[in-house]
Amino acid sequence: MSGWRPGDAKRATNAMIRVDQAGEYGATRIYAGQLAVMGDRTPAARKIAGMAGQEERHRAFFDAMMARRGVRPTLLQPFWNMAGFALGAATAALGPEAAMACTAAVETEIDKHYSEQLESLADSDPELSAAIADFQAEEVEHRDTALASGAERAPAYPLLSGLIRLGCKVAIATAKRI
């Protein structure tokens, strides 16, 4: 490729790892906010707790990969901490369907994001590709669970979903760079 330098591929992979870790961290914070509002006794809360456990495993994988490969975390981690928790708490306060709408919106964007990463990686990083493919399958399960649990019955679902999806796109673009 014209203008390609050997360090470019490493920078691109590092950016993927950074944004994926930030996204998984944000997901754990969204679920923490939802569970703080919902408690743990409803069927929706039990589903959310199960998804939260998977997100914790994803985050731990990316934390370890960042440490092994010397990838710096996003400087916006404190913001994702507060914003994720606030988004989770706010959607849960609107009701279980809104909490599920949040999950459906986030996971729709993450599915697209992971598909783009897998296409970009091709065979260049088998460890990262395998993890992304595994996590993507679980994110799709989360989206499908949320939709089956009434996400589309949330108040103002199209608006709520659209705003959350836009926020995810902005977060992904920002975490790649900062």
Short mmCIF file of C-alpha atoms in Angstrom, two decimals:
data_model
loop_
_atom_site.label_atom_id
_atom_site.label_comp_id
_atom_site.label_asym_id
_atom_site.label_seq_id
_atom_site.Cartn_x
_atom_site.Cartn_y
_atom_site.Cartn_z
CA MET A 1 0.00 0.00 0.00
CA SER A 2 1.23 3.45 -0.82
CA GLY A 3 2.23 5.42 2.24
CA TRP A 4 1.85 2.43 4.60
CA ARG A 5 4.37 2.14 7.43
CA PRO A 6 4.98 -0.94 9.60
CA GLY A 7 3.85 0.88 12.75
CA ASP A 8 0.47 1.75 11.23
CA ALA A 9 -0.94 -1.77 11.68
CA LYS A 10 0.17 -1.86 15.32
CA ARG A 11 -1.39 1.57 15.97
CA ALA A 12 -4.63 0.45 14.35
CA THR A 13 -4.71 -2.74 16.44
CA ASN A 14 -3.90 -0.81 19.60
CA ALA A 15 -6.77 1.58 18.84
CA MET A 16 -9.10 -1.41 18.44
CA ILE A 17 -8.06 -2.84 21.79
CA ARG A 18 -8.39 0.57 23.48
CA VAL A 19 -11.89 1.22 22.11
CA ASP A 20 -13.05 -2.32 22.83
CA GLN A 21 -11.84 -2.14 26.43
CA ALA A 22 -13.53 1.25 26.83
CA GLY A 23 -16.75 -0.12 25.36
CA GLU A 24 -16.80 -3.16 27.57
CA TYR A 25 -16.03 -0.98 30.58
CA GLY A 26 -18.88 1.34 29.59
CA ALA A 27 -21.22 -1.64 29.27
CA THR A 28 -20.38 -2.80 32.79
CA ARG A 29 -21.17 0.70 34.07
CA ILE A 30 -24.50 0.84 32.19
CA TYR A 31 -25.55 -2.44 33.74
CA ALA A 32 -24.34 -1.31 37.18
CA GLY A 33 -26.53 1.79 36.87
CA GLN A 34 -29.52 -0.27 35.79
CA LEU A 35 -29.12 -2.75 38.62
CA ALA A 36 -28.67 0.05 41.17
CA VAL A 37 -32.13 1.32 40.22
CA MET A 38 -33.88 -1.99 39.52
CA GLY A 39 -32.48 -4.11 42.33
CA ASP A 40 -32.13 -7.81 41.73
CA ARG A 41 -35.56 -9.33 42.22
CA THR A 42 -37.30 -8.82 38.87
CA PRO A 43 -36.97 -11.04 35.81
CA ALA A 44 -35.48 -8.10 33.86
CA ALA A 45 -32.89 -7.48 36.58
CA ARG A 46 -31.87 -11.15 36.55
CA LYS A 47 -31.39 -11.00 32.76
CA ILE A 48 -29.39 -7.79 33.11
CA ALA A 49 -27.21 -9.32 35.83
CA GLY A 50 -26.42 -12.25 33.54
CA MET A 51 -25.45 -9.94 30.69
CA ALA A 52 -23.39 -7.83 33.09
CA GLY A 53 -21.37 -10.89 34.06
CA GLN A 54 -20.49 -11.54 30.44
CA GLU A 55 -19.50 -7.90 29.94
CA GLU A 56 -17.20 -8.16 32.98
CA ARG A 57 -15.48 -11.15 31.35
CA HIS A 58 -15.05 -9.19 28.10
CA ARG A 59 -13.62 -6.20 29.97
CA ALA A 60 -11.21 -8.39 31.95
CA PHE A 61 -9.93 -9.92 28.71
CA PHE A 62 -9.25 -6.50 27.18
CA ASP A 63 -7.69 -5.24 30.43
CA ALA A 64 -5.25 -8.15 30.35
CA MET A 65 -4.53 -7.74 26.64
CA MET A 66 -3.82 -4.03 27.15
CA ALA A 67 -1.37 -4.85 29.93
CA ARG A 68 0.39 -7.57 27.90
CA ARG A 69 0.66 -5.45 24.76
CA GLY A 70 1.37 -2.12 26.42
CA VAL A 71 -1.75 -0.41 25.04
CA ARG A 72 -2.67 2.80 26.82
CA PRO A 73 -6.26 3.10 28.02
CA THR A 74 -8.52 5.87 26.86
CA LEU A 75 -8.08 9.08 28.80
CA LEU A 76 -11.86 9.30 28.98
CA GLN A 77 -12.30 6.33 31.35
CA PRO A 78 -13.57 8.55 34.21
CA PHE A 79 -16.16 10.01 31.82
CA TRP A 80 -17.29 6.53 30.66
CA ASN A 81 -17.61 5.55 34.32
CA MET A 82 -20.05 8.36 35.08
CA ALA A 83 -21.81 8.49 31.71
CA GLY A 84 -22.35 4.74 31.56
CA PHE A 85 -23.74 4.54 35.08
CA ALA A 86 -25.99 7.57 34.47
CA LEU A 87 -27.33 6.13 31.21
CA GLY A 88 -28.05 2.82 32.92
CA ALA A 89 -29.74 4.44 35.90
CA ALA A 90 -31.80 6.79 33.72
CA THR A 91 -33.07 4.07 31.42
CA ALA A 92 -33.88 1.77 34.34
CA ALA A 93 -35.77 4.60 36.02
CA LEU A 94 -37.99 4.74 32.93
CA GLY A 95 -38.82 1.07 33.42
CA PRO A 96 -37.61 -2.39 32.44
CA GLU A 97 -38.52 -1.90 28.77
CA ALA A 98 -36.38 1.25 28.59
CA ALA A 99 -33.49 -0.59 30.24
CA MET A 100 -33.84 -3.28 27.59
CA ALA A 101 -34.11 -0.61 24.87
CA CYS A 102 -30.76 0.72 26.04
CA THR A 103 -29.23 -2.75 25.74
CA ALA A 104 -30.74 -3.31 22.30
CA ALA A 105 -29.43 0.03 21.03
CA VAL A 106 -25.93 -0.39 22.44
CA GLU A 107 -25.58 -3.97 21.25
CA THR A 108 -26.80 -3.08 17.75
CA GLU A 109 -23.92 -0.63 17.43
CA ILE A 110 -21.41 -3.00 19.04
CA ASP A 111 -22.38 -5.77 16.61
CA LYS A 112 -21.66 -3.42 13.69
CA HIS A 113 -18.45 -2.20 15.30
CA TYR A 114 -17.15 -5.72 15.92
CA SER A 115 -18.05 -6.77 12.35
CA GLU A 116 -16.00 -3.86 10.98
CA GLN A 117 -13.07 -4.79 13.22
CA LEU A 118 -13.14 -8.44 12.16
CA GLU A 119 -13.13 -7.40 8.51
CA SER A 120 -10.24 -5.02 9.10
CA LEU A 121 -8.19 -7.55 11.08
CA ALA A 122 -8.64 -10.43 8.62
CA ASP A 123 -5.90 -12.90 9.65
CA SER A 124 -3.47 -10.34 11.09
CA ASP A 125 -4.17 -10.95 14.81
CA PRO A 126 -5.76 -14.34 15.51
CA GLU A 127 -5.95 -13.81 19.29
CA LEU A 128 -7.82 -10.52 18.98
CA SER A 129 -10.03 -11.79 16.14
CA ALA A 130 -11.07 -14.88 18.10
CA ALA A 131 -11.98 -12.81 21.16
CA ILE A 132 -13.92 -10.27 19.12
CA ALA A 133 -15.88 -13.02 17.33
CA ASP A 134 -16.69 -14.71 20.65
CA PHE A 135 -17.74 -11.46 22.32
CA GLN A 136 -19.73 -10.35 19.27
CA ALA A 137 -21.84 -13.51 19.49
CA GLU A 138 -22.64 -12.72 23.12
CA GLU A 139 -23.45 -9.09 22.30
CA VAL A 140 -25.92 -10.28 19.64
CA GLU A 141 -27.49 -12.57 22.27
CA HIS A 142 -27.83 -9.55 24.57
CA ARG A 143 -29.54 -7.54 21.82
CA ASP A 144 -31.89 -10.42 21.02
CA THR A 145 -32.69 -10.95 24.71
CA ALA A 146 -33.44 -7.24 25.09
CA LEU A 147 -35.74 -7.22 22.06
CA ALA A 148 -37.53 -10.35 23.27
CA SER A 149 -37.91 -8.69 26.69
CA GLY A 150 -39.89 -5.72 25.42
CA ALA A 151 -37.26 -3.17 24.36
CA GLU A 152 -39.45 -1.93 21.53
CA ARG A 153 -42.31 -1.22 24.00
CA ALA A 154 -40.20 1.40 25.81
CA PRO A 155 -41.58 4.94 25.86
CA ALA A 156 -40.49 6.79 22.70
CA TYR A 157 -38.46 3.75 21.62
CA PRO A 158 -37.34 5.10 18.21
CA LEU A 159 -36.07 8.34 19.76
CA LEU A 160 -34.49 6.64 22.78
CA SER A 161 -32.82 4.01 20.61
CA GLY A 162 -31.59 6.57 18.09
CA LEU A 163 -30.05 8.79 20.75
CA ILE A 164 -28.30 5.90 22.47
CA ARG A 165 -26.99 4.55 19.16
CA LEU A 166 -25.67 8.00 18.25
CA GLY A 167 -23.97 8.22 21.63
CA CYS A 168 -22.33 4.83 21.03
CA LYS A 169 -21.01 5.95 17.64
CA VAL A 170 -19.52 9.10 19.18
CA ALA A 171 -18.01 7.12 22.05
CA ILE A 172 -16.39 4.63 19.67
CA ALA A 173 -14.91 7.36 17.48
CA THR A 174 -13.64 9.28 20.50
CA ALA A 175 -12.10 6.30 22.31
CA LYS A 176 -10.06 5.41 19.20
CA ARG A 177 -8.21 8.71 19.45
CA ILE A 178 -8.23 9.91 23.05
#
